[in-house]
Coordinates of C-alpha atoms and ligand atoms in Angstrom, one line a residue:
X1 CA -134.3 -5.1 31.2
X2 CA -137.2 -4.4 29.0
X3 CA -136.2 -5.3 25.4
X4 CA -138.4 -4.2 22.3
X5 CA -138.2 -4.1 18.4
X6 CA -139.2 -1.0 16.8
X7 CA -138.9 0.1 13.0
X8 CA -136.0 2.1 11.8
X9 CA -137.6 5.5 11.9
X10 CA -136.0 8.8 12.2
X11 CA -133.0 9.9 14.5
X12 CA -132.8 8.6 18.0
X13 CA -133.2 11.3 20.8
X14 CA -132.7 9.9 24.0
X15 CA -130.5 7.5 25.7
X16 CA -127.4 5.8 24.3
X17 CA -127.4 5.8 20.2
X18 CA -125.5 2.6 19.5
X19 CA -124.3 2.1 15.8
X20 CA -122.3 -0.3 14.2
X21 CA -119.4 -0.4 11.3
X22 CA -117.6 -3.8 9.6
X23 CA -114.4 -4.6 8.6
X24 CA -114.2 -5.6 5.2
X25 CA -110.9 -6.8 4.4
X26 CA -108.0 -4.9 5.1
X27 CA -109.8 -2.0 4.3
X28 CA -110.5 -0.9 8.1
X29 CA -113.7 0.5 9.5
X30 CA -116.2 0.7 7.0
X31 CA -119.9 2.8 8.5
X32 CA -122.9 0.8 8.4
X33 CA -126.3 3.1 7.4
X34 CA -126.9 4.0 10.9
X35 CA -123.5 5.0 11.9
X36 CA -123.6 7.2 8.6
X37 CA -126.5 8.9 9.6
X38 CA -125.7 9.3 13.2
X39 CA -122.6 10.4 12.3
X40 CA -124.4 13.6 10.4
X41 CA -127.0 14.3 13.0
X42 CA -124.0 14.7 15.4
X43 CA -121.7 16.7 12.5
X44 CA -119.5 14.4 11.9
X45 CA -118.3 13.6 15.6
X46 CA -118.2 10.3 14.7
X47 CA -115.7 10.7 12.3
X48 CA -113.6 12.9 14.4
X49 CA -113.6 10.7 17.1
X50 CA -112.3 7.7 14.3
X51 CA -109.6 9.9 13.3
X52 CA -108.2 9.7 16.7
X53 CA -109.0 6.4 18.0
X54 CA -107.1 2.9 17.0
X55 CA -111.0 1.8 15.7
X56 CA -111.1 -0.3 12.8
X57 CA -114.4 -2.0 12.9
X58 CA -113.0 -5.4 14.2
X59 CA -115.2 -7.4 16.0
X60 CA -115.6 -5.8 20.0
X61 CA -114.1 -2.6 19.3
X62 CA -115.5 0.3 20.4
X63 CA -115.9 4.6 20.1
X64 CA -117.7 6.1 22.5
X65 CA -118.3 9.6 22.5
X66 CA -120.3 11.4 25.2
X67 CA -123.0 13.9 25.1
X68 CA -122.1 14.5 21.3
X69 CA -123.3 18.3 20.1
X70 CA -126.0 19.3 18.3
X71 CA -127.9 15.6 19.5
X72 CA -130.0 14.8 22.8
X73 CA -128.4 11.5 23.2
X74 CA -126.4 10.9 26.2
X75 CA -123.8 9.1 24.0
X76 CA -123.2 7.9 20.4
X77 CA -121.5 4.1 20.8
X78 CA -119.7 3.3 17.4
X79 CA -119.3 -0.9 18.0
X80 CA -117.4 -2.6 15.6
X81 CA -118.4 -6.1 13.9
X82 CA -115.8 -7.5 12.2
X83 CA -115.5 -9.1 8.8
X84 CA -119.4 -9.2 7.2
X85 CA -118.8 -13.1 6.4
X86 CA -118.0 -13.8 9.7
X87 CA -120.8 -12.4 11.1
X88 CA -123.3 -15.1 12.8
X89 CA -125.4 -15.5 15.9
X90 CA -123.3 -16.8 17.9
X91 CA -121.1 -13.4 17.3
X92 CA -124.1 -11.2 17.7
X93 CA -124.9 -12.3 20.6
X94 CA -121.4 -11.9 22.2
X95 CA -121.6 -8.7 20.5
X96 CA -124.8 -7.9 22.1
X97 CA -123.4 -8.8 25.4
X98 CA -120.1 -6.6 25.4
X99 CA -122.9 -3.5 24.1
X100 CA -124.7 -3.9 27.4
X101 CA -121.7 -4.3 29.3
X102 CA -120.3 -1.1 28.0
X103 CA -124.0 0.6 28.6
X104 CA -124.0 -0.9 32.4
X105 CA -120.3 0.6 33.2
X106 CA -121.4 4.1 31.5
X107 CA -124.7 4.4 34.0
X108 CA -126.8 4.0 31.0
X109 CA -130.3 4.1 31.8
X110 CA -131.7 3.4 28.2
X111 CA -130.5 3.0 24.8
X112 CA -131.3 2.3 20.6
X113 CA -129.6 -0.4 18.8
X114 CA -129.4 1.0 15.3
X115 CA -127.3 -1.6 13.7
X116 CA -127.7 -2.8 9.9
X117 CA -126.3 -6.3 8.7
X118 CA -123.2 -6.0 6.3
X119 CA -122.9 -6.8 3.1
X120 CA -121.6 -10.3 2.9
X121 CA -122.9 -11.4 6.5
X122 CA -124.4 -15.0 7.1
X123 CA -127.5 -13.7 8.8
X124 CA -130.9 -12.2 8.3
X125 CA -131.9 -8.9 9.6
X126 CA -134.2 -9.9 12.0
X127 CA -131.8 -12.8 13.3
X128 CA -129.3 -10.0 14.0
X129 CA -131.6 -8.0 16.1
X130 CA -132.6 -11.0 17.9
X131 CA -129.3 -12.4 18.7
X132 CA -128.0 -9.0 19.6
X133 CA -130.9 -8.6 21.9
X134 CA -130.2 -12.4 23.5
X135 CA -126.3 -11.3 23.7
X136 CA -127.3 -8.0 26.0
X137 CA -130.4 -10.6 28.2
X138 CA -127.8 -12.9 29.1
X139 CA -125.3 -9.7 30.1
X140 CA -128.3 -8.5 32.3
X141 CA -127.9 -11.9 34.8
X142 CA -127.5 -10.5 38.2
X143 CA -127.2 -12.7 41.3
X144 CA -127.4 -10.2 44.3
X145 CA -130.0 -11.3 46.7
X146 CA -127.3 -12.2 49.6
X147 CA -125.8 -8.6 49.0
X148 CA -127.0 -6.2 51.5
X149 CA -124.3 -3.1 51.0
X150 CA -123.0 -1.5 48.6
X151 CA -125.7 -2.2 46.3
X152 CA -125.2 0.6 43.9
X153 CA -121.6 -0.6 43.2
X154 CA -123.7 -3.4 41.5
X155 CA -126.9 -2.2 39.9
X156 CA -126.8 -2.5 36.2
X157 CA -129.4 0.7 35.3
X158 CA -130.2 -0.2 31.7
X159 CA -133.8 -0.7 32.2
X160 CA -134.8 -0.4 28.6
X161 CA -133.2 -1.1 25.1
X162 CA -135.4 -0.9 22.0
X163 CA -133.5 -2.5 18.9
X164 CA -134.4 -1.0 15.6
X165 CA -134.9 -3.6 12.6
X166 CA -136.9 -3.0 9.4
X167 CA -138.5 -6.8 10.2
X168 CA -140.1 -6.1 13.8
X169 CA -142.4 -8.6 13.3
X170 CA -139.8 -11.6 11.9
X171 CA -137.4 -10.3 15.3
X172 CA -140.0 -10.6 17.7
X173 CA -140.8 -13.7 16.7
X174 CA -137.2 -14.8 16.8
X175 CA -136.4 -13.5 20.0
X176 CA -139.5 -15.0 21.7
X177 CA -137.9 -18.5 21.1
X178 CA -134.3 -16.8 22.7
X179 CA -136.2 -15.2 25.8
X180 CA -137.0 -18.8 26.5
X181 CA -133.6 -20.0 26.3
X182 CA -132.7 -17.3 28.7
X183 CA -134.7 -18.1 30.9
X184 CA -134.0 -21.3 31.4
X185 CA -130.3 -20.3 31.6
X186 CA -131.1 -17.9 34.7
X187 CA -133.2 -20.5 36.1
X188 CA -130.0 -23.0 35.6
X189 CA -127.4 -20.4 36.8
X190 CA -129.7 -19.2 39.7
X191 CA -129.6 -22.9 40.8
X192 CA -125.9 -23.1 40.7
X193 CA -124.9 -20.0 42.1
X194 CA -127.8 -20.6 45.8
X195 CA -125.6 -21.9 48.8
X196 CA -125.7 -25.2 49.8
X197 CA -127.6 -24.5 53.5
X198 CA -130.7 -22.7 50.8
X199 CA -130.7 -25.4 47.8
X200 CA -130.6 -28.7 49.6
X201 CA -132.1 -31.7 47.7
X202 CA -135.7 -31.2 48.5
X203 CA -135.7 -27.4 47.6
X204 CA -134.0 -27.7 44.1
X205 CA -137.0 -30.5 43.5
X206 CA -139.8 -27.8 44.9
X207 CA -138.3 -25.2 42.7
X208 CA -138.3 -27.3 39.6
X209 CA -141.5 -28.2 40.3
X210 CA -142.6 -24.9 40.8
X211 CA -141.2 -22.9 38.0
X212 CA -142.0 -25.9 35.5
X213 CA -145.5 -26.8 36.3
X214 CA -146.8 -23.6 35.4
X215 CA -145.8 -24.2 31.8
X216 CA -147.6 -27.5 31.5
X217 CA -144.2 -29.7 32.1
X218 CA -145.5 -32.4 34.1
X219 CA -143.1 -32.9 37.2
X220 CA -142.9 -35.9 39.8
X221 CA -140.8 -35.7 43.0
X222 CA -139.6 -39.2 44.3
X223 CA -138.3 -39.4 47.8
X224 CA -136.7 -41.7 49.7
X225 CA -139.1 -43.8 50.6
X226 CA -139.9 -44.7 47.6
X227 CA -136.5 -44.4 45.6
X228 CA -136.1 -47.7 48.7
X229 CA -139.0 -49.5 47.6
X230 CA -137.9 -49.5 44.0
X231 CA -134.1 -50.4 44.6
X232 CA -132.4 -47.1 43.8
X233 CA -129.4 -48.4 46.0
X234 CA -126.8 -46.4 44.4
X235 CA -128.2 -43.3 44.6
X236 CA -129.4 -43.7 47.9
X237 CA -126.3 -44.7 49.3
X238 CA -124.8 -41.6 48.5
X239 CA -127.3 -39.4 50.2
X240 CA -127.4 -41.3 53.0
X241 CA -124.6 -39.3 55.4
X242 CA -126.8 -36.4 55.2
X243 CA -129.3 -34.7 57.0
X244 CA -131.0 -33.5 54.0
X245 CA -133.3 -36.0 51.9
X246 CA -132.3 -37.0 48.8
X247 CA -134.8 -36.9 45.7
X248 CA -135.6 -37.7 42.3
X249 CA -137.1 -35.4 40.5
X250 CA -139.0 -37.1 36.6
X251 CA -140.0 -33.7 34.7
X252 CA -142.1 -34.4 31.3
X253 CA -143.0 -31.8 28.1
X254 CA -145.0 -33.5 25.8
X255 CA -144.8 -30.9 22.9
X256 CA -144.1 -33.5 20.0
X257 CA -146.5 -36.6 18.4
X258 CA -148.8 -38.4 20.7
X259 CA -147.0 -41.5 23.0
X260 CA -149.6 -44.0 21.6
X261 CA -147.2 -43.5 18.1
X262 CA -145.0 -46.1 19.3
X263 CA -141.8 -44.8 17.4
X264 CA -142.2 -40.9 16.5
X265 CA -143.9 -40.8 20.3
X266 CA -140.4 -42.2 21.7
X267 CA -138.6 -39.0 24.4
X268 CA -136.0 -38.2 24.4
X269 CA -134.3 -38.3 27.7
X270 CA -131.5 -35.5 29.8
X271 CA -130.8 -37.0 33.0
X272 CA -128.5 -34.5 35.7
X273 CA -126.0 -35.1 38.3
X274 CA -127.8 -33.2 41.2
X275 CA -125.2 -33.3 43.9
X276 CA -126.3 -30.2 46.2
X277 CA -123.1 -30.1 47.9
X278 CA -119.9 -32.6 47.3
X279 CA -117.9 -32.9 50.3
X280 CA -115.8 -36.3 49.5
X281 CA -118.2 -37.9 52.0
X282 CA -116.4 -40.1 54.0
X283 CA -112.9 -40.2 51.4
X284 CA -113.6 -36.2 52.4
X285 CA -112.4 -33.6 50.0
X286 CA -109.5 -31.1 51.5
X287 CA -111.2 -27.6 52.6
X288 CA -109.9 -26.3 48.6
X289 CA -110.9 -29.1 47.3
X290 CA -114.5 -28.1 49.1
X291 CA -114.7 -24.7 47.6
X292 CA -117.7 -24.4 44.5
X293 CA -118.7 -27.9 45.4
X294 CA -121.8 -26.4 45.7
X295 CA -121.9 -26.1 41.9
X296 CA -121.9 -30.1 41.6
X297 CA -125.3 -30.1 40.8
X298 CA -125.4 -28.0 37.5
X299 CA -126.2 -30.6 35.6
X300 CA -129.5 -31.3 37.4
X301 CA -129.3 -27.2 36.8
X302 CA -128.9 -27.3 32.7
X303 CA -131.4 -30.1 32.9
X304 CA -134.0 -28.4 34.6
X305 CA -133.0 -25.2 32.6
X306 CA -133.6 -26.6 29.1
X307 CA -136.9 -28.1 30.0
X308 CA -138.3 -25.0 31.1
X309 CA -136.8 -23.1 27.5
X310 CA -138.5 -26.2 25.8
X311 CA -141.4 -25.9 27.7
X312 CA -141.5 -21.8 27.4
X313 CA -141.0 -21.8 24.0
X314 CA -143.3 -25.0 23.2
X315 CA -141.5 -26.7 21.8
X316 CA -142.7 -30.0 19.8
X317 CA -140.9 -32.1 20.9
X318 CA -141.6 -35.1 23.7
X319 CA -138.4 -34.3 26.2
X320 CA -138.2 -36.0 29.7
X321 CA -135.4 -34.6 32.4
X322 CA -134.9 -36.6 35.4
X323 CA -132.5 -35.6 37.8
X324 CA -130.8 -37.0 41.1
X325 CA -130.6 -34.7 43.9
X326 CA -128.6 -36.0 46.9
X327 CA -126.2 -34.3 49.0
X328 CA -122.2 -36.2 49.9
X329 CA -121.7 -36.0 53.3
X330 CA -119.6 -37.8 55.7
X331 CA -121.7 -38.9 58.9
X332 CA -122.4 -42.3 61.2
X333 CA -124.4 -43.7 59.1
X334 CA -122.8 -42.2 55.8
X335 CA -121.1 -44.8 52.8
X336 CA -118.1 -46.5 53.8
X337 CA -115.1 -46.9 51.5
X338 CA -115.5 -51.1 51.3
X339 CA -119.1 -50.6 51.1
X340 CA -120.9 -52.8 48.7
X341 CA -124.2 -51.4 47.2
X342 CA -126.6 -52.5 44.8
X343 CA -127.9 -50.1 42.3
X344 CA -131.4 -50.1 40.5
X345 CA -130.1 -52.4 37.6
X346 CA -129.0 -55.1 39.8
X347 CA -125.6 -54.7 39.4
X348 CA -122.9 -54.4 42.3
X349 CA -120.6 -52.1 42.9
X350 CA -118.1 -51.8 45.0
X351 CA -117.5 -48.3 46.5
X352 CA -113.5 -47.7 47.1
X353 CA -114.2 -43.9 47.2
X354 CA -117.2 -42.2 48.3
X355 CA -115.9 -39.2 46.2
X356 CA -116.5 -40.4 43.0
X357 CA -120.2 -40.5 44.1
X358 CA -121.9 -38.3 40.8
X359 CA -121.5 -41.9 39.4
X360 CA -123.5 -43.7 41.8
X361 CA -126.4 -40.8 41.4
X362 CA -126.5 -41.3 37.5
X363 CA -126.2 -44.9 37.4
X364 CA -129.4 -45.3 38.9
X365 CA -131.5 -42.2 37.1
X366 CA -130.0 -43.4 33.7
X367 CA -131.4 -47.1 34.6
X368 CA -134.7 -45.5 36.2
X369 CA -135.1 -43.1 32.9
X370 CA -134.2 -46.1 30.0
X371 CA -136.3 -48.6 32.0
X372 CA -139.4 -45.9 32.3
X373 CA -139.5 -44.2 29.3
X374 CA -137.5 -46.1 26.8
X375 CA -136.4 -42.5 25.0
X376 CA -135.0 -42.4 21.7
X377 CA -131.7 -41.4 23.3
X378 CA -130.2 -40.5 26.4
X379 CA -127.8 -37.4 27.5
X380 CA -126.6 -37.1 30.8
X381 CA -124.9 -33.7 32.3
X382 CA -122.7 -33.9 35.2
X383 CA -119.6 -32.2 36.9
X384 CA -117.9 -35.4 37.1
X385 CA -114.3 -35.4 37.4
X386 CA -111.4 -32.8 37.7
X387 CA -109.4 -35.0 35.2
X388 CA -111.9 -33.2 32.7
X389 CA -110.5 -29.7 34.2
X390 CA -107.2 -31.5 34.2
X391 CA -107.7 -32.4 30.4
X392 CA -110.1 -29.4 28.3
X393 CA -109.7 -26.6 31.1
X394 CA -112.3 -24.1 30.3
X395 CA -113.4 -24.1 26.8
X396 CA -114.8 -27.7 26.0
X397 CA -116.8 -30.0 27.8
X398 CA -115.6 -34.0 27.4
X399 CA -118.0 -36.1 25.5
X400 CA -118.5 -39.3 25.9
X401 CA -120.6 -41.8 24.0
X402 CA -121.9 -45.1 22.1
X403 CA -123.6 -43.4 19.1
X404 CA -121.4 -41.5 16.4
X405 CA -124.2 -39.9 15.0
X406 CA -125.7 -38.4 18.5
X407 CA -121.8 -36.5 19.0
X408 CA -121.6 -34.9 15.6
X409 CA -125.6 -33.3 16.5
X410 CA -124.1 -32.4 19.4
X411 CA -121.0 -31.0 18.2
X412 CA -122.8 -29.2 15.4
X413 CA -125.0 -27.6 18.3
X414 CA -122.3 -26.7 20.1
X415 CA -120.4 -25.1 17.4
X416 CA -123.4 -22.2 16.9
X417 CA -124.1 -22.0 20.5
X418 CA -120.6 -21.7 21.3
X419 CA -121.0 -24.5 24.2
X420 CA -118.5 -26.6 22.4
X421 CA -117.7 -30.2 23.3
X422 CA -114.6 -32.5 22.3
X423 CA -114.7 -36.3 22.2
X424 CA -112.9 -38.7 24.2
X425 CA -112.7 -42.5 23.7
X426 CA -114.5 -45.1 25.2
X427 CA -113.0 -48.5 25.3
X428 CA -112.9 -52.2 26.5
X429 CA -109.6 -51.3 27.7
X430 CA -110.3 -48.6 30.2
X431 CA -113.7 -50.7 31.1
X432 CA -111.4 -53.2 32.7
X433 CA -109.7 -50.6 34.8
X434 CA -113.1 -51.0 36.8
X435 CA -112.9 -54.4 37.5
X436 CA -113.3 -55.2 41.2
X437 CA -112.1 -58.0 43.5
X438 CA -115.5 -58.8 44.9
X439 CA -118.6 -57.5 42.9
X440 CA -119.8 -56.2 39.8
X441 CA -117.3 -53.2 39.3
X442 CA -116.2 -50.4 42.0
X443 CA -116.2 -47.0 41.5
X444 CA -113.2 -45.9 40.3
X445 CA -110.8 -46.8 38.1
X446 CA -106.7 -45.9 38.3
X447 CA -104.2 -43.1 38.8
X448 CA -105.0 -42.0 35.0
X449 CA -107.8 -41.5 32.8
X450 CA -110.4 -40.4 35.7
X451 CA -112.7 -38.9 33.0
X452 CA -112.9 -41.9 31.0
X453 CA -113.4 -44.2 32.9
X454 CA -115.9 -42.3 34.7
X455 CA -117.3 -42.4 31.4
X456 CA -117.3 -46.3 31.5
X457 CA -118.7 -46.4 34.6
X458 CA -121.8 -44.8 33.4
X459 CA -122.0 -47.0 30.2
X460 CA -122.3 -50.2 32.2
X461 CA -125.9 -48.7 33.3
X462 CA -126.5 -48.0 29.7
X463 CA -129.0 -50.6 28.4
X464 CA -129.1 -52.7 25.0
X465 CA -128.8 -50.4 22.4
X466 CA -129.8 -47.1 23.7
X467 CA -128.2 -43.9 22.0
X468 CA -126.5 -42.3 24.8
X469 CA -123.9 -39.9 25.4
X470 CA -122.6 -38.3 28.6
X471 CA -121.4 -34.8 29.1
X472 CA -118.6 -34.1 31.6
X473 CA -119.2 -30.8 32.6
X474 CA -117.1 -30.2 35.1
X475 CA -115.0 -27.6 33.5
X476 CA -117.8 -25.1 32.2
X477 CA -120.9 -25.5 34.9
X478 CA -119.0 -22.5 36.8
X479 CA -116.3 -19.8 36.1
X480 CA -113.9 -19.1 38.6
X481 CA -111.6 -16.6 36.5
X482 CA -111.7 -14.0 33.6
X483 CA -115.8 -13.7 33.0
X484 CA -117.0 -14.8 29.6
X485 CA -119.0 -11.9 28.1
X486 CA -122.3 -13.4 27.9
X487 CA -121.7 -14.9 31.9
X488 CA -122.2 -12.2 33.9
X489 CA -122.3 -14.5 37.3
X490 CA -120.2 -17.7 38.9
X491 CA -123.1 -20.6 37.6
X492 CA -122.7 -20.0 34.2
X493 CA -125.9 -22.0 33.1
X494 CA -123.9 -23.9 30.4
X495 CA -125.7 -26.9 29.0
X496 CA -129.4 -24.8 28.3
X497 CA -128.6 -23.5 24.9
X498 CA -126.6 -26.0 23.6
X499 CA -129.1 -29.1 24.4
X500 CA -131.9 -26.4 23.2
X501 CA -130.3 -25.9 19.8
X502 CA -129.6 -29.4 19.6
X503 CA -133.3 -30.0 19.9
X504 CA -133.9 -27.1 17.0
X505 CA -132.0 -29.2 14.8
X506 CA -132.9 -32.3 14.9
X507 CA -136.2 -33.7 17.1
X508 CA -139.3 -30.7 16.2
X509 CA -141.4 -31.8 13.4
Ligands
LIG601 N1 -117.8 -33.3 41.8 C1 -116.5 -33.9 41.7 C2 -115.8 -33.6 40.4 C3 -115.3 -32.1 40.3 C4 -114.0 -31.8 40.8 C5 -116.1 -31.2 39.7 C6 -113.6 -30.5 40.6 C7 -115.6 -29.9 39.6 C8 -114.4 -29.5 40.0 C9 -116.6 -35.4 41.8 O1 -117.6 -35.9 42.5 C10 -115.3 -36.0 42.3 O2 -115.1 -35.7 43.5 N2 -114.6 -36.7 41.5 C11 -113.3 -37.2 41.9 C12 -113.3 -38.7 41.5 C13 -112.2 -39.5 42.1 C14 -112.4 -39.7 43.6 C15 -112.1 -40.8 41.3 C16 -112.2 -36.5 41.3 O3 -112.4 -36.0 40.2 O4 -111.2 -36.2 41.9
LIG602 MN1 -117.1 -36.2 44.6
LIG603 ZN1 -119.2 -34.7 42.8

């Protein structure tokens, strides 16, 4: 979809004219400019078609009226955007994606965004034309290229949508840094959504590496070899049942001050559970349980995602990812429940269950990442446990973490992106639940509490004082229900605007 920004100039005469109307209070729908002149070009069509509809300007509504007389436009769509003060981006943009959405299930082939900020609202006109615009991009996600019938069924035609704003300039500008962001979410949800026989470990790495390098992020592959040589025991003992080579993949943008300033130089650091495909390994996972376990690797996907939006939209910032890709597979030479392995900090652990393997794959990246680049804090993404599903379904993601300061950034991020998080505890108590009989701690705790002290597992590899919080993001990474408007596809790429925005507000300049 080809997006521009053109100045508010006369009527619109081709295509879709979409116009907008609020909801001031209690007063229903109340015209915005355009609507009001579209409205006359079409005489008054728009207000006939009010007069019979239940429209009253709340947020998602809609009047559509086709091939209005007296106008060359294929359709005038009348959205609705609720109360002016409770207009903001993160609206917009879900705005923006239920306009597309209508467009793609008329057969629209082009249309005009000719929608004027309230009175009252929160944002700026050019940040409304942007956000719209990044609300209908993320709509446009497609993920078709294992379809081979029935193709029209699936084509989304809207191959052009200029937005009108009197600030082109201030919109383009705005929506440069968004077209970043979504690309780094496709990139994330393409990721997710590949089979497990395309995107083993070694081909996630090479197209990390390939779609990152190109924008001047500097990205290493480790392999096995090597991950042996330096004592990456944990990680390694979970790829070792499969066929497929496990990796670690290091990925540097250096946008921010110079390394050699020993302080203001300091990363900061995502690190992503990259399991390619979960089976259980040898504690194997029923064939249900299987199902989507190709997804366990999103947050190697969000973590790949945001360094390409960081990189994209240059970000200055310093921002390492480093992910571990490894695949869970049962096999003669695969982890044993009993096994004892030692990870890259030294420390034992005892593996009762090969399923609760994402562990194992962090503990040694999070070591590898502290030990290498000494960031200025640490997040780590991962589809850990089902007792996150079990706990914050859909909506949040479970946040874990030593550093009070680091959740309420990450909250605040969360609550304009509309990736929201919700805090759990960490706590000696449940730290003890991972106590084993025979060496350092094993890998999972009790009946209860399976997110948190997943959570403490992770903290044990968490060194000295390091800021660090861990995202358990096995309730949002995929969508397996009622579609969210803006997530158009199963891999819903969560993770790439919230760390992206959390990067906006605190680590550039
Ligand atoms: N990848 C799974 C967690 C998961 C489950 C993600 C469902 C998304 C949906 C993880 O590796 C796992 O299997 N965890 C086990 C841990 C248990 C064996 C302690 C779990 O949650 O059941
Ligand atoms: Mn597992
Ligand atoms: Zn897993």
């Amino acid at each position: 979809m080809q997006i521009s920004f053109v100045a508010p100039s006369s009527d619109v005469t081709a295509g879709a004219w979409v116009v907008g109307a609020a909801a001031p209070n209690g007063s229903g729908a109340a015209l915005l400019p355009g609507a009001v002149r579209a409205d006359k070009a079409s005489g008054g069509a728009l207000t006939r078609a009010l007069k019979v509809s239940k429209f009253t300007g709340k947020a998602g509504q809609f009047v559509e009226v086709l091939a209005p007389g007296g106008l060359k436009v294929s359709r005038l769509l009348l959205v609705g955007l609720g109360k002016p003060q409770e207009v903001d981006e993160k609206g917009l943009e879900t705005l923006g994606a239920q306009i597309a959405g209508r467009l793609y299930a008329g057969g629209e082939t082009a249309a005009t965004l000719d929608i004027d900020v309230p009175k009252d609202a929160k944002v700026e006109k050019a940040e409304l034309a942007a956000h719209l615009a990044f609300g209908a991009r993320l709509k446009s996600y497609k993920f078709d290229k294992y379809r081979t019938r029935d193709l029209d069924a699936y084509e989304k035609k809207l191959a052009t949508l200029r937005v009108m704003t009197p600030d082109v300039a201030a919109a383009r500008k705005a929506h440069a840094g968004l077209q970043a962001v979504a690309d780094g979410i496709f990139l994330a949800r393409d990721l997710v959504n590949e089979p497990p026989n395309i995107l083993y470990p070694a081909e996630f790495a090479r197209r990390a590496r390939a779609a990152l390098t190109k924008l001047g992020v500097k990205v290493e592959i480790l392999g096995e070899a090597e991950m042996k040589k330096q004592g990456f025991g944990a990680l390694l003992g979970v790829g070792q049942g499969s066929a497929r080579e496990s990796q670690l993949v290091v990925m540097q943008w250096n946008g921010g001050p110079s390394s050699k300033n020993k302080s203001k130089g300091k990363p900061i650091a995502l690190v992503g559970k990259g399991v390619c495909f979960d089976s259980g390994g040898l504690s194997i996972k029923t064939g249900g349980g299987m199902m989507g376990m190709k997804g366990d690797m999103a947050g190697a996907a969000a973590v790949t995602g945001t360094m390409l939006a960081l990189a994209a939209r240059k970000a200055k910032v310093n921002a390492v990812g480093v992910i571990g890709l490894v695949e869970n597979m049962p096999g003669g030479n695969a982890t044993r429940p009993d096994d004892v392995l030692k990870s890259l900090s030294g420390q034992t652990i005892e593996v009762l269950n090969t399923d609760a393997e994402g562990r194992l794959v962090l503990a040694d990246a999070l070591t590898y990442t502290q030990r290498r680049f000494a960031p200025k804090f640490v997040i780590d993404l991962a589809t850990l446990t089902g007792a996150i599903v079990a706990t914050l379904g859909f909506e949040h993601a479970g946040v874990f973490s030593n550093n009070d300061e680091l959740v309420s950034r990450i909250q605040a991020a969360g609550r304009y992106t509309g990736e929201r998080v919700w805090q759990l505890p960490l706590d000696p108590f449940y730290d003890r639940m991972i106590k084993s009989k025979i060496a350092d701690m094993k890998n999972i705790g009790g009946a209860n509490s399976g997110a948190i002290t997943a959570a403490q597992f992770l903290k044990r590899f968490i060194e000295k004082d390091t800021a660090w919080a861990h995202l358990d993001i096995a309730g949002v990474a995929w969508q397996d229900g009622e579609q969210k408007p803006m997530i158009p596809s199963w891999g819903t790429g969560w993770g790439v605007r919230l760390l992206n925005r959390l990067v906006i507000e605190n680590y550039e300049n």
